[in-house]
DNA sequence: CGCCTTTTGTAACAACGTGCAACAACAGGG
DNA sequence: CCCTGTTGTTGCACGTTGTTACAAAAGGCG
């Protein structure tokens, strides 16, 4: 008798373990035929699992996607987030992490084979794809630095300043950010517990560096201090 | 008057900060003309610095290379190591980390321009280069997992098992490894202090899981236990 | 060989972050 | 309306790790 314990192939196991029980192909079998490739996905849906074969490359049009890995005992590590404008799913032929939506998310899906052909035909697109992978590698190295050497407050400041910089790049104000993810996602991203994240938010608020509106909207009231914290320049910061 | 403080360009700054004061071009201006590209580099030499423009792609023939980043206050983070057979220096046009030799190291240097041309001409080589970048990304994600969720003993076990697996792949015994790096490099790689690394080595030795020969040769006397620790399967492991 | 420097090992103490608990705020549904 | 589940916050005790200090071992060099 077949059960999940006996499965050996990572991609089989990944499909079996999907929270919604659907493969990517099944999930995207239905959709609006007038706008081929454009899909609307509900919140908390799994786009793909670690070990699965890549079927689509996606362009995020709205919403947020969260990339994570799981340890055998269930501990979760968030590797990053994707926001509107990001191209996600490029890289090797097999996904190296899970991907889940955090909100209702609109995605433009490009079949992997079509994307591969397009890259081969168009050297400019190829360079852009390569640049995206390099950017991901750079971000991963930055992530390692943040997690291995920064204190809890430095980590949270680094995270918030990353969102601030992103806002600025997209023509929005860098002085406030909207958090589409929950505290647990931030904690798993920064290598902390949810309690520490919550406590650090409160500390920032009490110190007068941020103001919180309904826990998901952060207004920076002393962005200089936060920037200094984020880059690890503060002498008085207590590090792990 | 010009001093290092006033420098703004990252690549200029990087060159100024090189320990040996030489640029990559200068370092590789001399060499054996009979074996074009093959270079012998002393231990503790800087191959390149973060932010510098890529000038060469290297193939490691012998020795060990250490990749690291520095925080403004001098804290160092080791991002990885390269061993014989590894191709290093591929990725974007600018280096995203420092690279230093840990031992006397023989390198085959391929000028970046020549490598670029070869990649454009040969799609197979292009795929191999892309695969190498993807592999680096996968390793970086694994690194994030190790650093953010594993305890000190789990991290050290993970590091040692990584070397063991590498030995096995290269036809050597997986039951012992030689550490070409110092304790401080291991500590900076695992996000720990040198004292914790030392304590954990002693703990492994007292627990009967390893035997140490002159601090640089590790013999695994209970590799099952170490493997379980490394993958984060041990219930009794106390985590950060 | 002896001296020096560098690296590594060990110990005590302090501290940051965790784990567990209770509690508050909020939304959804019957 | 109350009930329920989820999420976020806070208090307190504890533990792993960092810090500091010093000793021991290894390697370089005259």
Short mmCIF file of C-alpha atoms (C1' of nucleotides) in Angstrom, two decimals:
data_model
loop_
_atom_site.label_atom_id
_atom_site.label_comp_id
_atom_site.label_asym_id
_atom_site.label_seq_id
_atom_site.Cartn_x
_atom_site.Cartn_y
_atom_site.Cartn_z
CA UNK A 1 0.00 0.00 0.00
CA UNK A 2 1.27 3.41 -0.97
CA UNK A 3 1.52 6.16 1.58
CA UNK A 4 3.55 9.33 1.84
CA UNK A 5 6.18 7.70 4.02
CA UNK A 6 7.22 5.27 1.29
CA UNK A 7 7.66 7.95 -1.36
CA UNK A 8 11.25 8.46 -2.39
CA UNK A 9 11.16 10.83 -5.36
CA UNK A 10 11.37 14.40 -4.13
CA UNK A 11 8.95 15.67 -6.74
CA UNK A 12 6.39 12.96 -5.94
CA UNK A 13 6.74 13.68 -2.27
CA UNK A 14 6.40 17.39 -2.90
CA UNK A 15 3.15 16.91 -4.81
CA UNK A 16 1.77 14.65 -2.09
CA UNK A 17 2.61 17.20 0.55
CA UNK A 18 0.96 20.15 -1.18
CA UNK A 19 -1.56 21.73 1.15
CA UNK A 20 -4.16 22.01 -1.59
CA UNK A 21 -3.40 18.65 -3.14
CA UNK A 22 -3.15 20.07 -6.64
CA UNK A 23 -0.16 20.09 -8.95
CA UNK A 24 0.86 23.31 -10.62
CA UNK A 25 -0.48 21.96 -13.92
CA UNK A 26 -3.87 21.27 -12.37
CA UNK A 27 -3.96 24.65 -10.69
CA UNK A 28 -3.35 26.42 -13.95
CA UNK A 29 -5.43 24.20 -16.17
CA UNK A 30 -8.32 26.59 -15.66
CA UNK A 31 -8.08 30.27 -16.36
CA UNK A 32 -9.27 33.13 -18.49
CA UNK A 33 -8.78 32.14 -22.16
CA UNK A 34 -8.99 35.75 -23.36
CA UNK A 35 -5.86 36.67 -21.44
CA UNK A 36 -3.68 33.65 -21.91
CA UNK A 37 -1.24 33.29 -19.03
CA UNK A 38 -2.87 35.72 -16.65
CA UNK A 39 -4.05 33.97 -13.49
CA UNK A 40 -5.62 35.07 -10.26
CA UNK A 41 -4.59 32.99 -7.27
CA UNK A 42 -6.17 33.10 -3.81
CA UNK A 43 -4.19 33.79 -0.65
CA UNK A 44 -2.22 30.96 0.99
CA UNK A 45 -2.06 28.90 -2.18
CA UNK A 46 1.04 26.89 -3.02
CA UNK A 47 2.46 27.79 -6.43
CA UNK A 48 5.12 25.12 -6.35
CA UNK A 49 7.04 22.93 -3.93
CA UNK A 50 10.73 22.28 -3.46
CA UNK A 51 11.95 19.51 -5.74
CA UNK A 52 9.13 19.85 -8.25
CA UNK A 53 9.94 20.29 -11.88
CA UNK A 54 9.56 23.82 -13.11
CA UNK A 55 6.42 24.19 -15.21
CA UNK A 56 5.96 27.94 -15.40
CA UNK A 57 7.86 31.17 -15.02
CA UNK A 58 5.66 33.81 -13.41
CA UNK A 59 5.56 37.57 -13.47
CA UNK A 60 3.91 38.97 -10.35
CA UNK A 61 1.29 41.57 -11.33
CA UNK A 62 -0.22 42.14 -7.89
CA UNK A 63 -0.06 40.53 -4.47
CA UNK A 64 2.85 38.89 -2.69
CA UNK A 65 4.60 35.54 -2.97
CA UNK A 66 6.65 33.96 -0.18
CA UNK A 67 9.52 31.52 -0.79
CA UNK A 68 10.34 29.04 1.93
CA UNK A 69 11.98 25.75 2.80
CA UNK A 70 11.00 23.20 5.41
CA UNK A 71 13.20 21.17 7.74
CA UNK A 72 12.26 17.52 8.31
CA UNK A 73 10.87 18.35 11.76
CA UNK A 74 8.58 21.05 10.38
CA UNK A 75 10.61 24.15 11.07
CA UNK A 76 10.16 26.67 8.28
CA UNK A 77 12.66 29.10 6.80
CA UNK A 78 11.45 31.96 4.62
CA UNK A 79 14.01 32.69 1.91
CA UNK A 80 12.39 35.77 0.45
CA UNK A 81 9.35 37.56 -0.88
CA UNK A 82 8.27 38.58 -4.37
CA UNK A 83 6.23 41.69 -5.12
CA UNK A 84 4.56 43.13 -8.23
CA UNK A 85 7.00 43.42 -11.13
CA UNK A 86 9.18 40.53 -9.99
CA UNK A 87 9.91 37.61 -12.28
CA UNK A 88 9.85 34.42 -10.23
CA UNK A 89 10.56 30.78 -10.93
CA UNK A 90 13.66 31.20 -13.06
CA UNK A 91 16.74 29.16 -12.26
CA UNK A 92 17.39 25.47 -12.61
CA UNK A 93 14.90 22.92 -13.92
CA UNK A 94 13.78 21.94 -10.45
CA UNK A 95 12.44 24.31 -7.85
CA UNK A 96 14.78 24.74 -4.91
CA UNK A 97 12.11 26.07 -2.52
CA UNK A 98 8.37 26.26 -1.93
CA UNK A 99 6.38 29.25 -3.15
CA UNK A 100 3.13 30.40 -1.58
CA UNK A 101 0.88 33.40 -2.07
CA UNK A 102 0.35 35.63 0.96
CA UNK A 103 -2.57 37.54 -0.54
CA UNK A 104 -4.80 37.31 -3.55
CA UNK A 105 -2.16 37.42 -6.26
CA UNK A 106 -2.36 38.01 -9.99
CA UNK A 107 0.32 36.20 -11.94
CA UNK A 108 1.31 36.05 -15.56
CA UNK A 109 2.31 32.48 -16.24
CA UNK A 110 4.78 31.63 -18.99
CA UNK A 111 5.27 27.92 -19.66
CA UNK A 112 8.84 26.93 -18.86
CA UNK A 113 9.40 25.44 -22.31
CA UNK A 114 8.21 28.62 -24.02
CA UNK A 115 10.41 30.69 -21.76
CA UNK A 116 13.40 28.50 -22.54
CA UNK A 117 12.80 28.88 -26.28
CA UNK A 118 12.42 32.63 -25.92
CA UNK A 119 15.69 32.83 -23.98
CA UNK A 120 17.50 30.82 -26.63
CA UNK A 121 16.10 32.98 -29.45
CA UNK A 122 16.56 36.34 -27.76
CA UNK A 123 20.01 36.95 -26.27
CA UNK A 124 18.76 40.13 -24.58
CA UNK A 125 16.10 38.17 -22.70
CA UNK A 126 18.76 35.61 -21.86
CA UNK A 127 20.92 38.29 -20.29
CA UNK A 128 17.96 39.59 -18.31
CA UNK A 129 17.19 36.12 -17.03
CA UNK A 130 20.82 35.57 -16.07
CA UNK A 131 20.84 38.94 -14.33
CA UNK A 132 17.76 37.95 -12.34
CA UNK A 133 19.47 34.79 -11.10
CA UNK A 134 22.59 36.76 -10.19
CA UNK A 135 20.44 39.24 -8.34
CA UNK A 136 18.84 36.38 -6.41
CA UNK A 137 22.29 35.08 -5.52
CA UNK A 138 23.35 38.51 -4.33
CA UNK A 139 20.19 38.78 -2.24
CA UNK A 140 20.83 35.34 -0.75
CA UNK A 141 24.36 36.36 0.25
CA UNK A 142 22.96 39.52 1.83
CA UNK A 143 20.44 37.35 3.66
CA UNK A 144 23.26 35.19 5.04
CA UNK A 145 25.06 38.30 6.28
CA UNK A 146 21.92 39.65 7.95
CA UNK A 147 21.08 36.39 9.69
CA UNK A 148 24.53 35.37 10.78
CA UNK A 149 25.87 38.62 12.19
CA UNK A 150 23.08 41.08 12.99
CA UNK A 151 21.11 41.36 16.22
CA UNK A 152 17.34 41.08 16.32
CA UNK A 153 16.80 44.84 16.04
CA UNK A 154 19.39 45.14 13.27
CA UNK A 155 17.67 42.34 11.38
CA UNK A 156 14.24 43.91 11.62
CA UNK A 157 15.63 47.31 10.63
CA UNK A 158 17.36 45.70 7.65
CA UNK A 159 14.10 44.08 6.61
CA UNK A 160 12.11 47.30 6.92
CA UNK A 161 14.74 49.34 5.09
CA UNK A 162 14.70 46.80 2.27
CA UNK A 163 11.00 47.40 1.85
CA UNK A 164 11.57 51.15 2.08
CA UNK A 165 14.18 51.06 -0.69
CA UNK A 166 11.83 49.00 -2.81
CA UNK A 167 9.06 51.55 -2.31
CA UNK A 168 11.42 54.31 -3.36
CA UNK A 169 12.43 52.46 -6.52
CA UNK A 170 8.78 52.10 -7.46
CA UNK A 171 8.02 55.78 -7.00
CA UNK A 172 6.35 55.39 -3.61
CA UNK A 173 7.33 57.07 -0.38
CA UNK A 174 10.25 55.44 1.42
CA UNK A 175 8.92 56.76 4.72
CA UNK A 176 6.25 54.13 5.20
CA UNK A 177 5.72 50.52 4.21
CA UNK A 178 2.80 48.15 4.12
CA UNK A 179 3.53 44.66 5.40
CA UNK A 180 1.67 42.08 3.34
CA UNK A 181 3.10 39.24 5.42
CA UNK A 182 2.31 38.12 8.96
CA UNK A 183 4.69 38.32 11.91
CA UNK A 184 5.47 34.62 11.61
CA UNK A 185 6.68 35.13 8.03
CA UNK A 186 8.94 37.97 9.12
CA UNK A 187 10.23 35.84 12.00
CA UNK A 188 10.96 32.87 9.73
CA UNK A 189 12.65 35.22 7.25
CA UNK A 190 14.89 36.84 9.86
CA UNK A 191 15.72 33.68 11.77
CA UNK A 192 13.89 34.87 14.90
CA UNK A 193 10.77 33.85 16.77
CA UNK A 194 7.45 35.61 16.38
CA UNK A 195 7.73 36.90 19.94
CA UNK A 196 11.09 38.53 19.33
CA UNK A 197 9.79 40.20 16.16
CA UNK A 198 6.77 41.51 18.05
CA UNK A 199 8.91 42.73 20.95
CA UNK A 200 11.34 44.45 18.56
CA UNK A 201 8.47 46.22 16.80
CA UNK A 202 7.30 47.47 20.19
CA UNK A 203 10.84 48.55 21.08
CA UNK A 204 11.12 50.53 17.80
CA UNK A 205 7.76 52.15 18.55
CA UNK A 206 8.71 53.06 22.13
CA UNK A 207 12.06 54.42 20.94
CA UNK A 208 10.23 56.71 18.55
CA UNK A 209 11.74 55.23 15.40
CA UNK A 210 8.49 53.94 13.91
CA UNK A 211 4.75 54.37 14.30
CA UNK A 212 2.45 51.42 13.82
CA UNK A 213 -1.00 51.61 12.30
CA UNK A 214 -3.01 48.40 12.72
CA UNK A 215 0.18 46.32 12.90
CA UNK A 216 0.58 46.12 9.13
CA UNK A 217 1.42 49.70 8.24
CA UNK A 218 4.78 50.98 9.42
CA UNK A 219 5.62 54.70 9.32
CA UNK A 220 9.27 55.54 9.77
CA UNK A 221 9.69 58.43 12.17
CA UNK A 222 13.49 58.14 12.42
CA UNK A 223 14.64 56.53 9.21
CA UNK A 224 18.26 57.62 9.74
CA UNK A 225 18.47 55.57 12.91
CA UNK A 226 16.87 52.59 11.22
CA UNK A 227 19.21 52.85 8.22
CA UNK A 228 22.23 52.96 10.55
CA UNK A 229 20.92 49.93 12.44
CA UNK A 230 20.26 48.03 9.21
CA UNK A 231 23.78 48.45 7.88
CA UNK A 232 25.32 47.29 11.15
CA UNK A 233 26.96 50.62 11.90
CA UNK A 234 25.59 51.13 15.39
CA UNK A 235 28.22 50.63 18.06
CA UNK A 236 25.70 50.22 20.84
CA UNK A 237 23.82 47.42 19.11
CA UNK A 238 24.13 44.16 21.00
CA UNK A 239 24.85 41.36 18.62
CA UNK A 240 24.25 37.66 18.89
CA UNK B 1 43.64 65.56 -0.85
CA UNK B 2 42.56 62.08 -1.70
CA UNK B 3 42.15 59.46 0.99
CA UNK B 4 40.20 56.23 1.24
CA UNK B 5 37.35 57.91 3.08
CA UNK B 6 36.50 60.15 0.14
CA UNK B 7 36.30 57.27 -2.35
CA UNK B 8 32.81 56.64 -3.58
CA UNK B 9 33.13 54.04 -6.32
CA UNK B 10 32.86 50.57 -4.79
CA UNK B 11 35.46 49.12 -7.13
CA UNK B 12 37.95 51.91 -6.41
CA UNK B 13 37.38 51.49 -2.72
CA UNK B 14 37.78 47.75 -3.02
CA UNK B 15 41.12 48.08 -4.77
CA UNK B 16 42.33 50.54 -2.16
CA UNK B 17 41.37 48.17 0.61
CA UNK B 18 43.14 45.14 -0.80
CA UNK B 19 45.52 43.73 1.79
CA UNK B 20 48.31 43.29 -0.74
CA UNK B 21 47.62 46.52 -2.58
CA UNK B 22 47.61 44.86 -5.98
CA UNK B 23 44.76 44.67 -8.48
CA UNK B 24 43.84 41.32 -9.98
CA UNK B 25 45.37 42.46 -13.26
CA UNK B 26 48.67 43.25 -11.57
CA UNK B 27 48.66 40.00 -9.65
CA UNK B 28 48.23 37.99 -12.83
CA UNK B 29 50.45 40.08 -15.08
CA UNK B 30 53.28 37.70 -14.28
CA UNK B 31 53.07 33.97 -14.71
CA UNK B 32 54.37 30.99 -16.55
CA UNK B 33 54.11 31.70 -20.30
CA UNK B 34 54.36 28.02 -21.21
CA UNK B 35 51.11 27.23 -19.44
CA UNK B 36 48.97 30.24 -20.24
CA UNK B 37 46.39 30.81 -17.54
CA UNK B 38 47.86 28.50 -14.91
CA UNK B 39 48.85 30.45 -11.80
CA UNK B 40 50.24 29.55 -8.41
CA UNK B 41 49.01 31.81 -5.63
CA UNK B 42 50.40 31.93 -2.09
CA UNK B 43 48.21 31.42 0.98
CA UNK B 44 46.17 34.33 2.31
CA UNK B 45 46.23 36.23 -0.98
CA UNK B 46 43.20 38.18 -2.12
CA UNK B 47 41.98 37.06 -5.55
CA UNK B 48 39.33 39.74 -5.80
CA UNK B 49 37.28 42.09 -3.67
CA UNK B 50 33.57 42.75 -3.45
CA UNK B 51 32.49 45.38 -5.97
CA UNK B 52 35.46 44.89 -8.28
CA UNK B 53 34.86 44.23 -11.93
CA UNK B 54 35.31 40.61 -12.89
CA UNK B 55 38.56 40.10 -14.77
CA UNK B 56 39.00 36.36 -14.69
CA UNK B 57 37.07 33.17 -14.21
CA UNK B 58 39.15 30.62 -12.31
CA UNK B 59 39.24 26.86 -12.11
CA UNK B 60 40.70 25.65 -8.82
CA UNK B 61 43.34 22.99 -9.46
CA UNK B 62 44.65 22.64 -5.91
CA UNK B 63 44.33 24.46 -2.61
CA UNK B 64 41.31 26.22 -1.13
CA UNK B 65 39.60 29.54 -1.73
CA UNK B 66 37.40 31.31 0.83
CA UNK B 67 34.58 33.70 -0.11
CA UNK B 68 33.63 36.37 2.38
CA UNK B 69 31.95 39.70 2.93
CA UNK B 70 32.79 42.43 5.41
CA UNK B 71 30.47 44.61 7.44
CA UNK B 72 31.36 48.30 7.82
CA UNK B 73 32.55 47.69 11.38
CA UNK B 74 34.93 44.91 10.37
CA UNK B 75 32.84 41.85 11.16
CA UNK B 76 33.45 39.13 8.56
CA UNK B 77 31.02 36.63 7.11
CA UNK B 78 32.35 33.62 5.21
CA UNK B 79 29.95 32.72 2.40
CA UNK B 80 31.63 29.55 1.26
CA UNK B 81 34.74 27.68 0.21
CA UNK B 82 36.01 26.42 -3.12
CA UNK B 83 38.04 23.28 -3.57
CA UNK B 84 39.90 21.63 -6.47
CA UNK B 85 37.62 21.18 -9.47
CA UNK B 86 35.40 24.14 -8.68
CA UNK B 87 34.84 26.91 -11.18
CA UNK B 88 34.81 30.22 -9.35
CA UNK B 89 34.15 33.81 -10.32
CA UNK B 90 31.18 33.26 -12.60
CA UNK B 91 28.06 35.35 -12.12
CA UNK B 92 27.45 39.00 -12.74
CA UNK B 93 30.03 41.48 -14.08
CA UNK B 94 30.95 42.68 -10.62
CA UNK B 95 32.12 40.47 -7.78
CA UNK B 96 29.61 40.22 -4.95
CA UNK B 97 32.12 39.05 -2.34
CA UNK B 98 35.81 38.89 -1.52
CA UNK B 99 37.86 35.82 -2.42
CA UNK B 100 41.01 34.76 -0.58
CA UNK B 101 43.28 31.75 -0.74
CA UNK B 102 43.61 29.70 2.44
CA UNK B 103 46.59 27.69 1.25
CA UNK B 104 49.00 27.74 -1.62
CA UNK B 105 46.52 27.44 -4.47
CA UNK B 106 46.93 26.63 -8.15
CA UNK B 107 44.38 28.31 -10.37
CA UNK B 108 43.61 28.22 -14.05
CA UNK B 109 42.67 31.75 -15.03
CA UNK B 110 40.39 32.43 -17.98
CA UNK B 111 39.96 36.10 -18.89
CA UNK B 112 36.35 37.15 -18.36
CA UNK B 113 36.02 38.42 -21.94
CA UNK B 114 37.29 35.15 -23.38
CA UNK B 115 34.94 33.22 -21.10
CA UNK B 116 32.02 35.38 -22.21
CA UNK B 117 32.82 34.75 -25.87
CA UNK B 118 33.16 31.03 -25.26
CA UNK B 119 29.79 30.96 -23.49
CA UNK B 120 28.13 32.79 -26.37
CA UNK B 121 29.67 30.46 -28.93
CA UNK B 122 29.12 27.21 -27.08
CA UNK B 123 25.59 26.67 -25.74
CA UNK B 124 26.75 23.63 -23.79
CA UNK B 125 29.29 25.72 -21.91
CA UNK B 126 26.58 28.32 -21.38
CA UNK B 127 24.34 25.73 -19.76
CA UNK B 128 27.19 24.58 -17.53
CA UNK B 129 27.88 28.13 -16.43
CA UNK B 130 24.19 28.72 -15.72
CA UNK B 131 24.06 25.45 -13.78
CA UNK B 132 27.03 26.57 -11.68
CA UNK B 133 25.25 29.81 -10.76
CA UNK B 134 22.07 27.90 -9.90
CA UNK B 135 24.12 25.54 -7.77
CA UNK B 136 25.61 28.50 -5.94
CA UNK B 137 22.11 29.86 -5.34
CA UNK B 138 20.98 26.51 -4.00
CA UNK B 139 24.01 26.39 -1.71
CA UNK B 140 23.30 29.92 -0.49
CA UNK B 141 19.72 28.94 0.37
CA UNK B 142 20.99 25.92 2.22
CA UNK B 143 23.41 28.18 4.05
CA UNK B 144 20.53 30.43 5.11
CA UNK B 145 18.65 27.42 6.46
CA UNK B 146 21.67 26.20 8.42
CA UNK B 147 22.43 29.57 9.95
CA UNK B 148 18.91 30.64 10.75
CA UNK B 149 17.47 27.50 12.30
CA UNK B 150 20.19 25.12 13.45
CA UNK B 151 21.97 25.06 16.80
CA UNK B 152 25.74 25.31 17.13
CA UNK B 153 26.23 21.53 17.12
CA UNK B 154 23.82 21.07 14.22
CA UNK B 155 25.67 23.73 12.25
CA UNK B 156 29.07 22.17 12.82
CA UNK B 157 27.71 18.72 11.99
CA UNK B 158 26.19 20.13 8.80
CA UNK B 159 29.52 21.68 7.85
CA UNK B 160 31.46 18.47 8.49
CA UNK B 161 28.92 16.32 6.64
CA UNK B 162 29.14 18.68 3.67
CA UNK B 163 32.87 18.04 3.50
CA UNK B 164 32.24 14.32 3.95
CA UNK B 165 29.82 14.23 1.02
CA UNK B 166 32.30 16.14 -1.07
CA UNK B 167 35.02 13.62 -0.24
CA UNK B 168 32.70 10.79 -1.25
CA UNK B 169 31.89 12.45 -4.58
CA UNK B 170 35.59 12.74 -5.32
CA UNK B 171 36.31 9.11 -4.57
CA UNK B 172 37.77 9.71 -1.12
CA UNK B 173 36.61 8.24 2.16
CA UNK B 174 33.57 9.99 3.66
CA UNK B 175 34.70 8.89 7.13
CA UNK B 176 37.35 11.54 7.59
CA UNK B 177 37.96 15.05 6.37
CA UNK B 178 40.89 17.41 6.31
CA UNK B 179 40.11 20.97 7.29
CA UNK B 180 42.11 23.40 5.17
CA UNK B 181 40.60 26.39 6.96
CA UNK B 182 41.17 27.72 10.45
CA UNK B 183 38.65 27.72 13.29
CA UNK B 184 37.91 31.39 12.73
CA UNK B 185 36.90 30.67 9.10
CA UNK B 186 34.57 27.91 10.24
CA UNK B 187 33.12 30.23 12.88
CA UNK B 188 32.55 33.04 10.39
CA UNK B 189 31.00 30.54 7.98
CA UNK B 190 28.61 29.10 10.53
CA UNK B 191 27.68 32.39 12.18
CA UNK B 192 29.31 31.37 15.47
CA UNK B 193 32.32 32.50 17.48
CA UNK B 194 35.60 30.69 17.42
CA UNK B 195 35.07 29.66 21.05
CA UNK B 196 31.74 28.02 20.32
CA UNK B 197 33.26 26.15 17.38
CA UNK B 198 36.06 24.97 19.63
CA UNK B 199 33.64 23.96 22.39
CA UNK B 200 31.49 22.05 19.93
CA UNK B 201 34.47 20.19 18.51
CA UNK B 202 35.40 19.19 22.06
CA UNK B 203 31.79 18.15 22.76
CA UNK B 204 31.74 15.97 19.61
CA UNK B 205 35.02 14.40 20.69
CA UNK B 206 33.82 13.71 24.25
CA UNK B 207 30.54 12.29 22.93
CA UNK B 208 32.54 9.84 20.82
CA UNK B 209 31.24 11.12 17.49
CA UNK B 210 34.58 12.29 16.12
CA UNK B 211 38.26 11.89 16.77
CA UNK B 212 40.61 14.77 16.21
CA UNK B 213 44.13 14.45 14.91
CA UNK B 214 46.17 17.67 15.24
CA UNK B 215 42.99 19.80 15.07
CA UNK B 216 42.85 19.74 11.26
CA UNK B 217 42.01 16.12 10.59
CA UNK B 218 38.57 14.94 11.67
CA UNK B 219 37.73 11.24 11.79
CA UNK B 220 34.04 10.44 12.06
CA UNK B 221 33.47 7.71 14.63
CA UNK B 222 29.66 8.03 14.62
CA UNK B 223 28.73 9.43 11.23
CA UNK B 224 25.08 8.39 11.62
CA UNK B 225 24.67 10.63 14.61
CA UNK B 226 26.41 13.49 12.83
CA UNK B 227 24.26 13.06 9.74
CA UNK B 228 21.09 13.11 11.85
CA UNK B 229 22.30 16.25 13.62
CA UNK B 230 23.20 17.91 10.33
CA UNK B 231 19.77 17.43 8.79
CA UNK B 232 18.04 18.80 11.88
CA UNK B 233 16.34 15.52 12.78
CA UNK B 234 17.47 15.28 16.37
CA UNK B 235 14.71 16.01 18.83
CA UNK B 236 17.07 16.56 21.71
CA UNK B 237 19.03 19.26 19.93
CA UNK B 238 18.61 22.62 21.60
CA UNK B 239 18.09 25.30 19.02
CA UNK B 240 18.71 29.02 19.07
"C1'" DC C 1 67.75 25.73 20.05
"C1'" DG C 2 65.09 29.51 22.06
"C1'" DC C 3 62.11 33.24 21.36
"C1'" DC C 4 58.24 35.22 19.48
"C1'" DT C 5 53.82 35.40 17.27
"C1'" DT C 6 49.75 33.22 15.91
"C1'" DT C 7 46.32 29.99 16.61
"C1'" DT C 8 43.61 27.07 19.48
"C1'" DG C 9 41.58 25.35 23.88
"C1'" DT C 10 39.27 26.07 28.43
"C1'" DA C 11 36.93 28.47 32.08
"C1'" DA C 12 33.79 31.84 34.40
"C1'" DC C 13 30.19 35.13 33.94
"C1'" DA C 14 26.68 37.91 31.65
"C1'" DA C 15 23.15 38.58 28.19
"C1'" DC C 16 20.30 38.13 24.30
"C1'" DG C 17 16.85 35.66 22.51
"C1'" DT C 18 13.72 31.69 23.35
"C1'" DG C 19 9.86 29.05 25.28
"C1'" DC C 20 5.80 29.02 27.52
"C1'" DA C 21 2.06 31.17 29.25
"C1'" DA C 22 -1.78 34.34 29.49
"C1'" DC C 23 -4.14 38.04 27.40
"C1'" DA C 24 -5.98 41.45 23.94
"C1'" DA C 25 -7.67 42.65 19.33
"C1'" DC C 26 -10.10 41.29 15.49
"C1'" DA C 27 -12.81 38.80 11.94
"C1'" DG C 28 -16.07 35.31 10.58
"C1'" DG C 29 -20.08 32.41 11.31
"C1'" DG C 30 -24.06 30.43 13.44
"C1'" DC D 1 -25.56 38.42 20.20
"C1'" DC D 2 -22.03 35.07 21.61
"C1'" DC D 3 -18.75 31.85 20.27
"C1'" DT D 4 -14.57 30.53 18.02
"C1'" DG D 5 -10.25 30.73 15.68
"C1'" DT D 6 -6.42 33.50 14.26
"C1'" DT D 7 -3.05 36.87 15.02
"C1'" DG D 8 -0.40 39.92 17.71
"C1'" DT D 9 1.40 41.42 22.30
"C1'" DT D 10 3.49 41.09 26.85
"C1'" DG D 11 5.64 39.01 31.23
"C1'" DC D 12 8.81 35.92 33.28
"C1'" DA D 13 12.23 32.12 33.85
"C1'" DC D 14 15.67 29.66 31.53
"C1'" DG D 15 19.35 28.29 28.41
"C1'" DT D 16 22.58 28.58 24.65
"C1'" DT D 17 25.78 31.53 23.12
"C1'" DG D 18 28.87 35.65 23.40
"C1'" DT D 19 32.30 37.95 26.11
"C1'" DT D 20 36.35 38.16 28.54
"C1'" DA D 21 40.47 36.36 30.24
"C1'" DC D 22 44.19 33.33 30.37
"C1'" DA D 23 46.79 29.02 29.32
"C1'" DA D 24 48.57 25.75 25.97
"C1'" DA D 25 50.08 24.34 21.53
"C1'" DA D 26 51.92 25.13 16.92
"C1'" DG D 27 54.64 27.44 13.56
"C1'" DG D 28 58.14 30.96 11.83
"C1'" DC D 29 62.66 32.83 12.15
"C1'" DG D 30 66.96 34.37 13.88
#
